[in-house]
C-alpha cells in the first residue's frame, strides 16, 4: 500500500496535470505498482484529455517524491492538500485551488481578513512609499499582508508590513527558493516575524514565466481584498486584479498610483469601479474594522519591547537566511 503523503508528493511532481486532475489521479492510484505503470497515454485516458508528449518516468518521479518527503520533514515544511483543515478556507473556494501547497512558517488565522497588496515591478518613488505605508497600516490593524515578494510594489508592501506586524509571500518557484534571490533577507525576516512562505511548486522547481500568473491566483485567493498600488497598462498586477474579480474579492486601487503612464492600468481599474483608497484606514472603514495602532497583542508595544523583538527577529532571520542560501546553492 502506497502512503497517501508519498502519493500526493509524487502527483504534485506532474506539472502536465491541472489541480483538479491531480485530485482525480489521487482517487484512482492505489499502489506503487499502479503509479509505476503510469504513462502519458494512460494519464490522458484518466483525465479525459490529450496530454502533450513530455518526458515522463514514473519511477523517477516517485524517487523525487521520496526525497521531497525527507527534505520537507528535515526543514519543518508542511505539504498541505486541498482537503486538509489547515488549507486556507478562502483559497479552497476558488475555481482552481492548488492541489497541494508547501508552507514554511505560520498561515494566517482564517478568522482575520488578509489583504493582498500588488503592483508593478517598476514603480515611481511615490508609489513605493505608498505601498510601504499601506503595508504598515494594514499590519497595524492586525491584518496580514499578502504579496509575491517581487521587486517594486510587492517588496515595499512586505517591508512595510514587517515594520508593524506579519506578512506572507506567495512564491512562483519551489518552496526552498526565493525569487529574486536578492530578497532572501526579507523572506527570512517574514518567517522570523511569524509570517509565512507558500508555494504550489515542489522543492527545486525553478521559476517559469507561466508560474507567475498562476501564483497571482493564490495571492488573490487567500485575501479578502486586493489593492493594486500602481500598474501600467500591461502589468502582471492586472492579472491579479482580474482574479480578484473572478474570486469575488474586494478590489481597491491606491490614490498614489493612478497618475501618469505608470498608473494607466490602475486608472482603468478605478474607472471600472475599483474603490480608490489612500490608506489602510479606508479599507478598515469599508470592512467595518476599527483601525488600530496597537500591536497584535492588543496593546501598544514599548520602545524597549520593539527593539528587543527586532534583535530576536534579526537573530532568527540570520539563521533562516543561511538555510535558504544553502538550499539555493543545492538547487543551482
Coordinates of C-alpha atoms in Angstrom, one line a residue:
X1 CA 0.0 0.0 0.0
X2 CA 1.4 3.4 -1.0
X3 CA 1.3 6.1 1.7
X4 CA -1.1 9.0 0.9
X5 CA 1.6 11.6 1.7
X6 CA 4.1 10.0 -0.8
X7 CA 1.4 9.7 -3.4
X8 CA 0.4 13.3 -3.1
X9 CA 4.1 14.5 -3.3
X10 CA 4.5 12.3 -6.4
X11 CA 1.4 13.5 -8.1
X12 CA 2.4 17.1 -7.4
X13 CA 5.5 16.4 -9.4
X14 CA 3.4 16.0 -12.6
X15 CA 3.3 19.6 -14.0
X16 CA 1.3 18.5 -17.0
X17 CA -1.7 17.9 -14.8
X18 CA -4.2 20.6 -13.7
X19 CA -5.1 20.8 -10.0
X20 CA -8.4 19.0 -10.3
X21 CA -6.8 16.3 -12.5
X22 CA -4.2 15.7 -9.7
X23 CA -7.1 15.2 -7.3
X24 CA -8.7 12.7 -9.7
X25 CA -5.4 10.8 -10.1
X26 CA -5.1 10.5 -6.3
X27 CA -8.5 8.8 -6.2
X28 CA -7.5 6.2 -8.7
X29 CA -3.9 5.3 -7.9
X30 CA -3.9 2.8 -5.0
X31 CA -0.4 1.3 -5.1
X32 CA 3.2 2.0 -6.2
X33 CA 2.8 -0.7 -8.9
X34 CA 0.0 1.3 -10.4
X35 CA 2.0 4.6 -10.2
X36 CA 5.0 2.9 -11.8
X37 CA 2.7 1.9 -14.7
X38 CA 1.6 5.4 -15.5
X39 CA 2.4 6.8 -18.9
X40 CA 1.5 10.0 -20.7
X41 CA -1.1 7.9 -22.7
X42 CA -2.6 6.4 -19.5
X43 CA -2.7 9.8 -17.8
X44 CA -4.6 11.2 -20.9
X45 CA -7.2 8.4 -20.5
X46 CA -7.6 9.1 -16.8
X47 CA -8.1 12.9 -17.1
X48 CA -10.1 12.8 -20.3
X49 CA -7.9 15.0 -22.5
X50 CA -4.8 14.7 -24.7
X51 CA -1.7 15.5 -22.7
X52 CA 1.3 16.6 -24.8
X53 CA 4.0 14.0 -25.1
X54 CA 6.5 15.1 -22.4
X55 CA 9.4 13.1 -21.0
X56 CA 8.0 11.2 -18.1
X57 CA 9.3 8.3 -16.0
X58 CA 7.0 7.3 -13.1
X59 CA 9.8 5.6 -11.1
X60 CA 11.9 8.7 -11.3
X61 CA 9.0 10.8 -10.1
X62 CA 8.4 8.5 -7.2
X63 CA 12.1 8.7 -6.2
X64 CA 11.8 12.5 -6.3
X65 CA 8.8 12.4 -4.1
X66 CA 10.7 10.3 -1.5
X67 CA 13.5 12.9 -1.5
X68 CA 10.8 15.6 -1.1
X69 CA 9.4 13.9 1.9
X70 CA 12.8 13.7 3.6
X71 CA 13.5 17.4 2.7
X72 CA 10.2 18.7 4.0
X73 CA 10.5 16.7 7.2
X74 CA 14.0 17.9 7.9
X75 CA 13.0 21.6 7.5
X76 CA 9.6 21.5 9.1
X77 CA 7.9 22.4 5.8
X78 CA 4.2 21.4 5.6
X79 CA 2.7 19.9 2.5
X80 CA -1.0 20.6 2.8
X81 CA -3.6 19.1 0.4
X82 CA -6.7 21.0 -0.6
X83 CA -8.9 18.9 1.6
X84 CA -6.9 19.4 4.8
X85 CA -8.4 21.6 7.6
X86 CA -5.1 23.6 7.6
X87 CA -5.7 24.6 4.0
X88 CA -6.7 28.3 3.7
X89 CA -10.5 28.3 3.5
X90 CA -10.8 31.2 1.1
X91 CA -8.2 29.7 -1.2
X92 CA -10.2 26.4 -1.3
X93 CA -13.2 28.3 -2.6
X94 CA -11.6 29.5 -5.9
X95 CA -12.2 27.7 -9.2
X96 CA -8.8 26.0 -9.4
X97 CA -7.2 25.9 -5.9
X98 CA -3.7 24.3 -5.8
X99 CA -3.9 20.6 -5.3
X100 CA -1.1 20.8 -2.7
X101 CA 0.6 23.8 -1.0
X102 CA 4.0 23.8 0.6
X103 CA 4.2 26.1 3.6
X104 CA 7.0 27.5 5.7
X105 CA 6.0 29.4 8.8
X106 CA 2.6 30.1 10.1
X107 CA -0.5 30.5 7.9
X108 CA -2.8 33.4 9.0
X109 CA -5.9 32.8 11.2
X110 CA -8.8 32.4 8.8
X111 CA -11.0 34.4 11.1
X112 CA -8.9 37.5 10.4
X113 CA -9.1 39.0 6.9
X114 CA -5.9 39.3 4.8
X115 CA -5.2 42.0 2.3
X116 CA -3.2 41.4 -0.9
X117 CA -1.0 44.3 -2.0
X118 CA 0.4 44.1 -5.5
X119 CA 1.7 46.3 -8.3
X120 CA 4.3 47.0 -10.9
X121 CA 8.0 46.0 -10.6
X122 CA 9.0 49.4 -11.8
X123 CA 7.0 51.8 -9.6
X124 CA 7.5 55.5 -9.0
X125 CA 9.1 56.7 -5.8
X126 CA 5.7 57.9 -4.6
X127 CA 4.1 54.5 -5.2
X128 CA 6.9 52.7 -3.3
X129 CA 6.4 55.0 -0.3
X130 CA 2.6 54.4 -0.6
X131 CA 3.0 50.7 -0.7
X132 CA 5.3 50.6 2.3
X133 CA 2.9 52.9 4.3
X134 CA -0.1 50.8 3.3
X135 CA 1.6 47.6 4.3
X136 CA 2.5 49.0 7.7
X137 CA -1.1 50.3 8.2
X138 CA -2.7 47.1 7.3
X139 CA -0.4 45.2 9.6
X140 CA -1.0 47.6 12.5
X141 CA -4.7 46.9 12.1
X142 CA -4.0 43.3 12.8
X143 CA -4.5 42.0 9.2
X144 CA -1.8 40.0 7.4
X145 CA -0.4 41.5 4.2
X146 CA 0.0 39.0 1.3
X147 CA 2.1 39.7 -1.8
X148 CA 4.5 38.0 -4.2
X149 CA 8.0 39.0 -2.9
X150 CA 8.7 40.6 -6.3
X151 CA 10.6 43.8 -7.0
X152 CA 8.8 47.1 -6.7
X153 CA 5.4 47.3 -5.0
X154 CA 5.5 43.7 -3.6
X155 CA 8.7 44.1 -1.7
X156 CA 7.8 47.6 -0.4
X157 CA 4.5 46.2 0.9
X158 CA 6.3 43.3 2.7
X159 CA 8.8 45.7 4.2
X160 CA 6.1 48.0 5.5
X161 CA 4.2 45.1 7.0
X162 CA 7.3 43.8 8.7
X163 CA 7.7 47.1 10.5
X164 CA 4.3 46.7 12.2
X165 CA 3.1 43.1 12.0
X166 CA 3.1 40.0 9.9
X167 CA 3.1 39.3 6.1
X168 CA 3.2 36.3 3.8
X169 CA 4.7 35.7 0.4
X170 CA 3.4 33.5 -2.4
X171 CA 6.3 32.1 -4.4
X172 CA 6.4 31.3 -8.1
X173 CA 9.2 28.8 -7.6
X174 CA 9.9 25.8 -5.3
X175 CA 9.4 26.4 -1.6
X176 CA 13.2 26.0 -1.0
X177 CA 14.0 29.1 -3.2
X178 CA 13.4 32.8 -3.2
X179 CA 12.9 34.7 -6.4
X180 CA 14.6 37.1 -6.9
X181 CA 17.4 35.8 -4.7
X182 CA 18.2 39.3 -3.6
X183 CA 15.1 39.1 -1.4
X184 CA 16.2 36.2 0.7
X185 CA 16.8 38.5 3.7
X186 CA 13.2 39.7 3.5
X187 CA 11.9 36.1 3.2
X188 CA 13.9 35.2 6.3
X189 CA 12.5 38.2 8.2
X190 CA 9.0 37.2 7.2
X191 CA 9.5 33.8 8.8
X192 CA 11.2 35.3 11.8
X193 CA 8.3 37.6 12.4
X194 CA 5.7 34.9 12.4
X195 CA 4.7 35.1 8.7
X196 CA 4.7 32.5 6.0
X197 CA 6.1 31.5 2.6
X198 CA 3.8 29.4 0.4
X199 CA 4.2 27.7 -3.0
X200 CA 2.4 25.1 -5.0
X201 CA 5.7 24.1 -6.5
X202 CA 7.9 21.3 -5.2
X203 CA 11.4 21.8 -3.8
X204 CA 13.9 22.6 -6.5
X205 CA 11.4 23.8 -9.1
X206 CA 12.8 26.9 -10.8
X207 CA 10.5 29.8 -11.6
X208 CA 9.0 29.7 -15.1
X209 CA 7.2 32.5 -16.9
X210 CA 3.8 30.8 -16.6
X211 CA 4.2 30.3 -12.9
X212 CA 3.7 34.0 -12.2
X213 CA 0.1 34.3 -13.4
X214 CA -0.7 31.0 -11.6
X215 CA 0.9 32.5 -8.4
X216 CA -1.3 35.5 -8.7
X217 CA -4.4 33.5 -8.4
X218 CA -3.2 32.3 -5.0
X219 CA -2.4 35.8 -3.8
X220 CA -6.0 36.8 -4.7
X221 CA -7.5 33.6 -3.4
X222 CA -6.0 33.9 0.1
X223 CA -7.2 37.5 0.6
X224 CA -10.5 39.2 1.3
X225 CA -9.4 42.2 -0.8
X226 CA -6.7 43.1 -3.3
X227 CA -5.1 46.5 -3.5
X228 CA -3.3 47.5 -6.8
X229 CA -1.0 50.3 -5.7
X230 CA 0.3 51.1 -9.2
X231 CA 0.2 49.3 -12.5
X232 CA 0.8 50.3 -16.1
X233 CA -1.5 49.1 -18.9
X234 CA 0.1 45.6 -19.3
X235 CA 1.3 44.9 -15.8
X236 CA 1.0 41.5 -14.3
X237 CA -0.7 43.1 -11.3
X238 CA -3.7 43.5 -13.5
X239 CA -3.9 39.7 -13.8
X240 CA -4.2 39.6 -10.0
X241 CA -7.0 42.2 -10.3
X242 CA -8.8 40.0 -12.8
X243 CA -8.5 37.1 -10.4
X244 CA -9.9 39.3 -7.6
X245 CA -13.0 40.0 -9.6
X246 CA -13.4 36.3 -10.6
X247 CA -12.9 35.3 -6.9
X248 CA -15.5 37.8 -5.7
X249 CA -12.8 39.8 -3.7
X250 CA -13.0 43.5 -3.0
X251 CA -10.8 45.4 -5.4
X252 CA -9.0 48.6 -4.4
X253 CA -6.5 50.9 -6.1
X254 CA -4.3 53.4 -4.3
X255 CA -4.6 57.1 -5.0
X256 CA -0.8 57.4 -5.2
X257 CA -0.6 55.1 -8.2
X258 CA -3.2 56.5 -10.5
X259 CA -1.5 59.3 -12.4
X260 CA 0.9 59.1 -15.4
X261 CA 1.9 56.2 -17.7
X262 CA 2.9 54.0 -14.7
X263 CA -0.6 54.3 -13.4
X264 CA -2.6 53.7 -16.6
X265 CA -3.7 50.2 -15.6
X266 CA -4.6 51.4 -12.1
X267 CA -6.6 54.3 -13.6
X268 CA -8.5 51.9 -15.8
X269 CA -9.4 49.8 -12.7
X270 CA -10.7 52.9 -10.9
X271 CA -12.8 53.9 -14.0
X272 CA -14.3 50.4 -14.0
X273 CA -15.4 50.7 -10.4
X274 CA -12.4 49.7 -8.1
X275 CA -12.5 51.7 -4.9
X276 CA -9.8 54.3 -4.5
X277 CA -8.0 54.3 -1.1
X278 CA -5.4 56.4 0.4
X279 CA -4.5 54.4 3.4
X280 CA -5.3 51.2 5.4
X281 CA -7.9 53.2 7.3
X282 CA -10.0 53.4 4.2
X283 CA -10.0 49.6 3.8
X284 CA -10.8 49.2 7.5
X285 CA -13.7 51.6 7.2
X286 CA -15.1 49.8 4.1
X287 CA -15.0 46.5 6.1
X288 CA -16.2 47.9 9.4
X289 CA -12.9 47.2 11.1
X290 CA -11.6 49.6 13.7
X291 CA -8.2 51.0 12.7
X292 CA -5.6 50.1 15.2
X293 CA -2.1 51.4 16.1
X294 CA -1.6 48.7 18.8
X295 CA 0.4 45.6 18.4
X296 CA -1.4 42.3 17.6
X297 CA -1.3 41.5 21.4
X298 CA -3.9 44.3 21.7
X299 CA -1.7 46.8 23.5
X300 CA 0.9 49.3 22.3
X301 CA 4.5 48.0 22.3
X302 CA 7.1 49.9 24.3
X303 CA 10.3 51.1 22.6
X304 CA 12.2 48.5 24.6
X305 CA 9.9 45.7 23.5
X306 CA 10.2 46.7 19.9
X307 CA 14.0 46.9 20.0
X308 CA 14.1 43.5 21.7
X309 CA 11.7 42.0 19.2
X310 CA 13.8 43.3 16.4
X311 CA 17.0 41.8 17.9
X312 CA 15.4 38.4 18.3
X313 CA 13.9 38.6 14.8
X314 CA 17.2 39.5 13.2
X315 CA 18.9 36.6 15.0
X316 CA 16.3 34.1 13.7
X317 CA 16.4 35.7 10.3
X318 CA 20.2 35.3 10.1
X319 CA 19.9 31.6 10.7
X320 CA 16.9 31.3 8.3
X321 CA 18.7 33.2 5.6
X322 CA 21.8 31.0 5.9
X323 CA 19.5 28.0 5.4
X324 CA 17.8 29.5 2.4
X325 CA 21.1 30.3 0.8
X326 CA 22.3 26.8 1.4
X327 CA 19.2 25.3 -0.2
X328 CA 19.6 27.7 -3.2
X329 CA 23.2 26.5 -3.7
X330 CA 22.0 22.9 -3.6
X331 CA 19.5 23.5 -6.4
X332 CA 21.7 25.5 -8.7

